[in-house]
PDB file of C-alpha atoms in Angstrom:
ATOM      1  CA  SER M   1     116.379  77.039  73.061  1.00  0.00           C
ATOM      2  CA  TYR M   2     113.275  79.203  73.072  1.00  0.00           C
ATOM      3  CA  GLU M   3     110.066  77.619  71.793  1.00  0.00           C
ATOM      4  CA  LEU M   4     106.876  79.125  70.417  1.00  0.00           C
ATOM      5  CA  THR M   5     103.822  76.867  70.536  1.00  0.00           C
ATOM      6  CA  GLN M   6     100.827  77.201  68.216  1.00  0.00           C
ATOM      7  CA  PRO M   7      97.756  74.976  67.770  1.00  0.00           C
ATOM      8  CA  PRO M   8      98.340  72.889  64.623  1.00  0.00           C
ATOM      9  CA  SER M   9      94.968  73.702  63.141  1.00  0.00           C
ATOM     10  CA  MET M  10      91.697  75.501  63.635  1.00  0.00           C
ATOM     11  CA  SER M  11      88.610  76.237  61.634  1.00  0.00           C
ATOM     12  CA  VAL M  12      86.293  79.217  61.401  1.00  0.00           C
ATOM     13  CA  SER M  13      83.097  80.005  59.536  1.00  0.00           C
ATOM     14  CA  PRO M  14      83.112  82.812  56.972  1.00  0.00           C
ATOM     15  CA  GLY M  15      82.337  86.152  58.585  1.00  0.00           C
ATOM     16  CA  GLN M  16      83.291  84.952  62.060  1.00  0.00           C
ATOM     17  CA  THR M  17      86.345  85.840  64.143  1.00  0.00           C
ATOM     18  CA  ALA M  18      89.436  83.636  64.261  1.00  0.00           C
ATOM     19  CA  SER M  19      91.896  83.921  67.137  1.00  0.00           C
ATOM     20  CA  ILE M  20      95.231  82.158  66.644  1.00  0.00           C
ATOM     21  CA  THR M  21      97.455  81.863  69.694  1.00  0.00           C
ATOM     22  CA  CYS M  22     101.227  81.636  70.092  1.00  0.00           C
ATOM     23  CA  SER M  23     102.661  80.709  73.480  1.00  0.00           C
ATOM     24  CA  GLY M  24     106.159  81.144  74.838  1.00  0.00           C
ATOM     25  CA  ASP M  25     107.839  81.858  78.143  1.00  0.00           C
ATOM     26  CA  LYS M  26     107.295  85.543  78.963  1.00  0.00           C
ATOM     27  CA  LEU M  27     106.460  86.204  75.332  1.00  0.00           C
ATOM     28  CA  GLY M  28     104.690  89.396  76.382  1.00  0.00           C
ATOM     29  CA  ASP M  29     108.084  90.846  77.280  1.00  0.00           C
ATOM     30  CA  LYS M  30     109.205  90.429  73.686  1.00  0.00           C
ATOM     31  CA  TYR M  31     107.867  91.598  70.327  1.00  0.00           C
ATOM     32  CA  ALA M  32     105.883  89.182  68.163  1.00  0.00           C
ATOM     33  CA  SER M  33     105.321  89.177  64.429  1.00  0.00           C
ATOM     34  CA  TRP M  34     102.875  87.123  62.374  1.00  0.00           C
ATOM     35  CA  TYR M  35     103.118  85.731  58.857  1.00  0.00           C
ATOM     36  CA  GLN M  36     100.470  84.356  56.522  1.00  0.00           C
ATOM     37  CA  GLN M  37     101.456  81.612  54.091  1.00  0.00           C
ATOM     38  CA  ARG M  38      98.911  80.569  51.506  1.00  0.00           C
ATOM     39  CA  PRO M  39      99.387  77.160  49.828  1.00  0.00           C
ATOM     40  CA  GLY M  40     102.332  77.149  47.451  1.00  0.00           C
ATOM     41  CA  GLN M  41     103.328  80.722  48.326  1.00  0.00           C
ATOM     42  CA  SER M  42     105.946  82.355  50.481  1.00  0.00           C
ATOM     43  CA  PRO M  43     105.143  83.879  53.885  1.00  0.00           C
ATOM     44  CA  VAL M  44     103.739  87.399  54.017  1.00  0.00           C
ATOM     45  CA  LEU M  45     104.109  89.675  57.033  1.00  0.00           C
ATOM     46  CA  VAL M  46     100.679  90.592  58.462  1.00  0.00           C
ATOM     47  CA  ILE M  47     101.546  91.891  61.964  1.00  0.00           C
ATOM     48  CA  TYR M  48     104.810  93.168  63.485  1.00  0.00           C
ATOM     49  CA  GLN M  49     105.841  94.615  66.831  1.00  0.00           C
ATOM     50  CA  ASP M  50     102.799  92.920  68.392  1.00  0.00           C
ATOM     51  CA  THR M  51     100.114  95.153  66.920  1.00  0.00           C
ATOM     52  CA  ARG M  52     101.337  96.963  63.801  1.00  0.00           C
ATOM     53  CA  ARG M  53     100.014  96.191  60.313  1.00  0.00           C
ATOM     54  CA  PRO M  54     102.248  96.624  57.261  1.00  0.00           C
ATOM     55  CA  SER M  55     100.914  98.705  54.420  1.00  0.00           C
ATOM     56  CA  GLY M  56      98.334  96.773  52.429  1.00  0.00           C
ATOM     57  CA  ILE M  57      97.230  94.435  55.213  1.00  0.00           C
ATOM     58  CA  PRO M  58      93.481  94.714  55.912  1.00  0.00           C
ATOM     59  CA  GLU M  59      92.299  96.217  59.181  1.00  0.00           C
ATOM     60  CA  ARG M  60      90.561  92.958  60.045  1.00  0.00           C
ATOM     61  CA  PHE M  61      93.966  91.615  61.091  1.00  0.00           C
ATOM     62  CA  PHE M  62      94.705  92.529  64.707  1.00  0.00           C
ATOM     63  CA  GLY M  63      97.550  91.528  66.995  1.00  0.00           C
ATOM     64  CA  SER M  64      98.040  91.490  70.739  1.00  0.00           C
ATOM     65  CA  ASN M  65     100.690  90.183  73.132  1.00  0.00           C
ATOM     66  CA  SER M  66     100.563  89.807  76.887  1.00  0.00           C
ATOM     67  CA  GLY M  67     101.839  87.422  79.517  1.00  0.00           C
ATOM     68  CA  ASN M  68     102.921  84.231  77.776  1.00  0.00           C
ATOM     69  CA  THR M  69     100.642  84.519  74.744  1.00  0.00           C
ATOM     70  CA  ALA M  70     100.534  86.492  71.530  1.00  0.00           C
ATOM     71  CA  THR M  71      97.296  86.388  69.576  1.00  0.00           C
ATOM     72  CA  LEU M  72      96.462  87.064  65.958  1.00  0.00           C
ATOM     73  CA  THR M  73      92.796  87.912  65.530  1.00  0.00           C
ATOM     74  CA  ILE M  74      91.103  87.966  62.166  1.00  0.00           C
ATOM     75  CA  SER M  75      87.660  89.518  62.205  1.00  0.00           C
ATOM     76  CA  GLY M  76      85.106  88.944  59.476  1.00  0.00           C
ATOM     77  CA  THR M  77      87.163  86.024  58.180  1.00  0.00           C
ATOM     78  CA  GLN M  78      87.061  85.521  54.437  1.00  0.00           C
ATOM     79  CA  ALA M  79      87.817  82.515  52.274  1.00  0.00           C
ATOM     80  CA  LEU M  80      91.052  84.115  51.127  1.00  0.00           C
ATOM     81  CA  ASP M  81      92.274  84.125  54.740  1.00  0.00           C
ATOM     82  CA  GLU M  82      92.592  80.338  54.609  1.00  0.00           C
ATOM     83  CA  ALA M  83      96.308  79.786  55.097  1.00  0.00           C
ATOM     84  CA  ASP M  84      99.032  78.769  57.506  1.00  0.00           C
ATOM     85  CA  TYR M  85      99.931  81.385  60.099  1.00  0.00           C
ATOM     86  CA  TYR M  86     103.283  81.593  61.886  1.00  0.00           C
ATOM     87  CA  CYS M  87     104.359  83.680  64.845  1.00  0.00           C
ATOM     88  CA  GLN M  88     107.970  84.859  65.260  1.00  0.00           C
ATOM     89  CA  THR M  89     110.060  86.497  67.953  1.00  0.00           C
ATOM     90  CA  TRP M  90     113.634  87.048  69.086  1.00  0.00           C
ATOM     91  CA  ASP M  91     115.346  85.210  71.891  1.00  0.00           C
ATOM     92  CA  SER M  92     118.875  86.131  72.944  1.00  0.00           C
ATOM     93  CA  ALA M  93     120.733  84.614  70.039  1.00  0.00           C
ATOM     94  CA  THR M  94     118.360  83.989  67.197  1.00  0.00           C
ATOM     95  CA  TRP M  95     114.965  84.625  65.672  1.00  0.00           C
ATOM     96  CA  VAL M  96     112.493  81.819  66.153  1.00  0.00           C
ATOM     97  CA  PHE M  97     109.196  80.833  64.578  1.00  0.00           C
ATOM     98  CA  GLY M  98     106.213  78.945  65.890  1.00  0.00           C
ATOM     99  CA  GLY M  99     105.224  75.644  64.313  1.00  0.00           C
ATOM    100  CA  GLY M 100     102.338  77.235  62.444  1.00  0.00           C
ATOM    101  CA  THR M 101      98.552  77.039  62.569  1.00  0.00           C
ATOM    102  CA  LYS M 102      96.546  75.895  59.588  1.00  0.00           C
ATOM    103  CA  LEU M 103      93.407  78.029  59.419  1.00  0.00           C
ATOM    104  CA  THR M 104      90.515  76.521  57.520  1.00  0.00           C
ATOM    105  CA  VAL M 105      87.570  78.705  56.540  1.00  0.00           C
ATOM    106  CA  LEU M 106      84.442  76.621  56.094  1.00  0.00           C
TER     107      LEU M 106
ATOM    108  CA  GLN S   1     108.500  97.474  45.130  1.00  0.00           C
ATOM    109  CA  VAL S   2     111.276  95.257  46.373  1.00  0.00           C
ATOM    110  CA  GLN S   3     111.362  91.725  45.012  1.00  0.00           C
ATOM    111  CA  LEU S   4     113.680  88.854  45.886  1.00  0.00           C
ATOM    112  CA  GLN S   5     114.389  85.758  43.810  1.00  0.00           C
ATOM    113  CA  GLU S   6     116.323  82.681  44.867  1.00  0.00           C
ATOM    114  CA  SER S   7     118.322  80.588  42.419  1.00  0.00           C
ATOM    115  CA  GLY S   8     120.567  77.559  42.582  1.00  0.00           C
ATOM    116  CA  PRO S   9     120.683  73.773  42.249  1.00  0.00           C
ATOM    117  CA  GLY S  10     117.641  71.874  43.406  1.00  0.00           C
ATOM    118  CA  LEU S  11     119.590  68.717  44.192  1.00  0.00           C
ATOM    119  CA  VAL S  12     122.733  68.401  46.299  1.00  0.00           C
ATOM    120  CA  LYS S  13     124.560  65.225  47.264  1.00  0.00           C
ATOM    121  CA  PRO S  14     125.163  64.394  50.929  1.00  0.00           C
ATOM    122  CA  SER S  15     128.392  65.848  52.370  1.00  0.00           C
ATOM    123  CA  GLN S  16     128.584  68.434  49.591  1.00  0.00           C
ATOM    124  CA  THR S  17     127.935  72.188  49.696  1.00  0.00           C
ATOM    125  CA  LEU S  18     124.558  73.794  49.086  1.00  0.00           C
ATOM    126  CA  SER S  19     124.899  77.101  47.228  1.00  0.00           C
ATOM    127  CA  LEU S  20     122.084  79.561  46.590  1.00  0.00           C
ATOM    128  CA  THR S  21     121.898  83.154  45.392  1.00  0.00           C
ATOM    129  CA  CYS S  22     119.241  85.768  46.080  1.00  0.00           C
ATOM    130  CA  SER S  23     118.780  88.506  43.499  1.00  0.00           C
ATOM    131  CA  VAL S  24     117.213  91.723  44.750  1.00  0.00           C
ATOM    132  CA  SER S  25     115.292  94.049  42.437  1.00  0.00           C
ATOM    133  CA  GLY S  26     113.387  97.265  43.016  1.00  0.00           C
ATOM    134  CA  ALA S  27     115.873  98.594  45.557  1.00  0.00           C
ATOM    135  CA  SER S  28     119.591  98.693  46.161  1.00  0.00           C
ATOM    136  CA  ILE S  29     120.911  96.157  48.619  1.00  0.00           C
ATOM    137  CA  THR S  30     123.036  98.972  50.063  1.00  0.00           C
ATOM    138  CA  SER S  31     120.140 101.337  50.755  1.00  0.00           C
ATOM    139  CA  GLY S  32     118.603 101.782  54.160  1.00  0.00           C
ATOM    140  CA  ALA S  33     119.294 100.028  57.382  1.00  0.00           C
ATOM    141  CA  TYR S  34     118.211  96.637  56.116  1.00  0.00           C
ATOM    142  CA  TYR S  35     119.697  93.242  56.659  1.00  0.00           C
ATOM    143  CA  TRP S  36     119.347  90.387  54.198  1.00  0.00           C
ATOM    144  CA  SER S  37     118.418  86.988  55.543  1.00  0.00           C
ATOM    145  CA  TRP S  38     118.136  83.348  54.620  1.00  0.00           C
ATOM    146  CA  ILE S  39     115.330  81.270  56.134  1.00  0.00           C
ATOM    147  CA  ARG S  40     114.429  77.667  55.418  1.00  0.00           C
ATOM    148  CA  GLN S  41     111.258  75.628  55.812  1.00  0.00           C
ATOM    149  CA  SER S  42     111.174  71.881  56.192  1.00  0.00           C
ATOM    150  CA  PRO S  43     108.346  69.542  57.206  1.00  0.00           C
ATOM    151  CA  GLY S  44     110.259  68.381  60.225  1.00  0.00           C
ATOM    152  CA  LYS S  45     111.567  71.644  61.643  1.00  0.00           C
ATOM    153  CA  GLY S  46     109.186  74.277  60.296  1.00  0.00           C
ATOM    154  CA  LEU S  47     110.638  77.727  59.647  1.00  0.00           C
ATOM    155  CA  GLU S  48     114.251  78.168  60.692  1.00  0.00           C
ATOM    156  CA  TRP S  49     116.234  81.393  60.430  1.00  0.00           C
ATOM    157  CA  ILE S  50     119.705  80.667  59.013  1.00  0.00           C
ATOM    158  CA  GLY S  51     121.531  83.977  59.091  1.00  0.00           C
ATOM    159  CA  TYR S  52     121.810  87.506  57.750  1.00  0.00           C
ATOM    160  CA  ILE S  53     124.260  89.809  56.052  1.00  0.00           C
ATOM    161  CA  TYR S  54     124.495  93.584  55.977  1.00  0.00           C
ATOM    162  CA  HIS S  55     125.733  95.301  52.836  1.00  0.00           C
ATOM    163  CA  SER S  56     128.994  96.103  54.625  1.00  0.00           C
ATOM    164  CA  GLY S  57     129.640  92.368  54.864  1.00  0.00           C
ATOM    165  CA  THR S  58     128.744  91.996  58.536  1.00  0.00           C
ATOM    166  CA  THR S  59     127.134  88.620  59.142  1.00  0.00           C
ATOM    167  CA  TYR S  60     125.292  86.858  61.941  1.00  0.00           C
ATOM    168  CA  TYR S  61     124.333  83.199  61.930  1.00  0.00           C
ATOM    169  CA  ASN S  62     121.995  80.889  63.789  1.00  0.00           C
ATOM    170  CA  PRO S  63     124.186  79.257  66.441  1.00  0.00           C
ATOM    171  CA  SER S  64     122.858  75.843  65.464  1.00  0.00           C
ATOM    172  CA  LEU S  65     124.182  76.247  61.901  1.00  0.00           C
ATOM    173  CA  ARG S  66     127.092  78.622  62.442  1.00  0.00           C
ATOM    174  CA  SER S  67     129.816  76.037  61.866  1.00  0.00           C
ATOM    175  CA  ARG S  68     128.489  75.181  58.386  1.00  0.00           C
ATOM    176  CA  VAL S  69     127.167  78.476  56.995  1.00  0.00           C
ATOM    177  CA  ILE S  70     128.684  81.313  55.026  1.00  0.00           C
ATOM    178  CA  ILE S  71     126.611  84.221  53.714  1.00  0.00           C
ATOM    179  CA  SER S  72     128.213  86.694  51.339  1.00  0.00           C
ATOM    180  CA  VAL S  73     127.125  89.777  49.416  1.00  0.00           C
ATOM    181  CA  ASP S  74     127.896  91.139  45.961  1.00  0.00           C
ATOM    182  CA  THR S  75     126.727  94.744  45.942  1.00  0.00           C
ATOM    183  CA  SER S  76     127.700  95.226  42.291  1.00  0.00           C
ATOM    184  CA  LYS S  77     125.158  92.580  41.309  1.00  0.00           C
ATOM    185  CA  ASN S  78     122.648  93.463  44.054  1.00  0.00           C
ATOM    186  CA  GLN S  79     122.805  89.863  45.248  1.00  0.00           C
ATOM    187  CA  PHE S  80     123.612  87.909  48.359  1.00  0.00           C
ATOM    188  CA  SER S  81     124.437  84.234  48.630  1.00  0.00           C
ATOM    189  CA  LEU S  82     124.242  81.262  50.969  1.00  0.00           C
ATOM    190  CA  LYS S  83     126.674  78.379  51.287  1.00  0.00           C
ATOM    191  CA  LEU S  84     125.874  75.487  53.613  1.00  0.00           C
ATOM    192  CA  ASN S  85     128.505  72.783  53.729  1.00  0.00           C
ATOM    193  CA  SER S  86     128.504  69.130  54.777  1.00  0.00           C
ATOM    194  CA  VAL S  87     124.807  68.797  54.010  1.00  0.00           C
ATOM    195  CA  THR S  88     122.680  65.822  55.056  1.00  0.00           C
ATOM    196  CA  ALA S  89     119.110  64.795  54.358  1.00  0.00           C
ATOM    197  CA  ALA S  90     118.096  66.975  57.308  1.00  0.00           C
ATOM    198  CA  ASP S  91     119.034  70.028  55.237  1.00  0.00           C
ATOM    199  CA  THR S  92     116.362  69.234  52.645  1.00  0.00           C
ATOM    200  CA  ALA S  93     114.023  72.218  52.720  1.00  0.00           C
ATOM    201  CA  VAL S  94     112.566  75.157  50.857  1.00  0.00           C
ATOM    202  CA  TYR S  95     115.078  77.990  51.191  1.00  0.00           C
ATOM    203  CA  PHE S  96     113.812  81.562  51.252  1.00  0.00           C
ATOM    204  CA  CYS S  97     115.655  84.832  51.143  1.00  0.00           C
ATOM    205  CA  ALA S  98     114.057  87.818  52.817  1.00  0.00           C
ATOM    206  CA  ARG S  99     114.695  91.434  53.666  1.00  0.00           C
ATOM    207  CA  GLN S 100     115.112  91.889  57.390  1.00  0.00           C
ATOM    208  CA  TYR S 101     114.017  95.089  59.113  1.00  0.00           C
ATOM    209  CA  GLY S 102     116.031  95.897  62.192  1.00  0.00           C
ATOM    210  CA  ASP S 103     118.117  93.835  64.516  1.00  0.00           C
ATOM    211  CA  SER S 104     117.475  91.946  67.776  1.00  0.00           C
ATOM    212  CA  ALA S 105     114.038  92.306  69.353  1.00  0.00           C
ATOM    213  CA  VAL S 106     112.151  94.292  66.719  1.00  0.00           C
ATOM    214  CA  VAL S 107     113.024  92.254  63.659  1.00  0.00           C
ATOM    215  CA  ARG S 108     110.508  91.397  60.993  1.00  0.00           C
ATOM    216  CA  PHE S 109     111.013  89.771  57.590  1.00  0.00           C
ATOM    217  CA  HIS S 110     109.405  91.486  54.603  1.00  0.00           C
ATOM    218  CA  PRO S 111     109.247  90.721  51.769  1.00  0.00           C
ATOM    219  CA  TRP S 112     110.255  87.126  51.104  1.00  0.00           C
ATOM    220  CA  GLY S 113     111.387  85.510  47.883  1.00  0.00           C
ATOM    221  CA  GLN S 114     109.273  82.773  46.349  1.00  0.00           C
ATOM    222  CA  GLY S 115     111.523  80.080  47.794  1.00  0.00           C
ATOM    223  CA  THR S 116     113.465  77.273  46.185  1.00  0.00           C
ATOM    224  CA  LEU S 117     113.345  73.598  47.101  1.00  0.00           C
ATOM    225  CA  VAL S 118     116.705  71.977  47.755  1.00  0.00           C
ATOM    226  CA  THR S 119     116.787  68.220  48.138  1.00  0.00           C
ATOM    227  CA  VAL S 120     119.814  66.468  49.609  1.00  0.00           C
ATOM    228  CA  SER S 121     120.080  63.021  48.083  1.00  0.00           C
ATOM    229  CA  SER S 122     122.601  60.819  46.355  1.00  0.00           C
TER     230      SER S 122
END
């Protein structure tokens, strides 16, 4: 089965840029989406089709996907961006998610 | 604004059937080219897509769960439902319903319901 690998955790200072990676075999040949899940809440779509932002998602969220790695970049990180972030893609028979990255803003 | 809400028992005994319903408001379940999915989240396995249904009744399931899952739709109530049989402790998870845009490679899930915790225990 296809696997997406994310770092379990990372931290960033307020105002700085956070880059969260998601690795999978030839992931750049597929589309990646990203979800934000704040504590006690359900996931929210923040990036789809590698680079697109849904309505209402701030421009500081940016996505890219090339080679074996998709990246979610958050510029000017704010305290409210502290959350778990999950990548997602499709592989032949099912939709799969990464294990998630806990982003701490401190 | 579309909203989804899961409902159902929070406790299921081992070997029995887990049954959940997702109520959709703010849009008709028959409108647009949307699919309606179930996704679960457990500490051990993270997020796992379970399956989807289209308003016509067409379904597609995760191969790893296909033998135990049935998803159905009731368009008159604007609801869709999940049944997972022969449950074990490994099925303990928060179960989410979500609207699915598209099929195959371009799929995204938006929005999601608030989720409901189902514990499998005797």
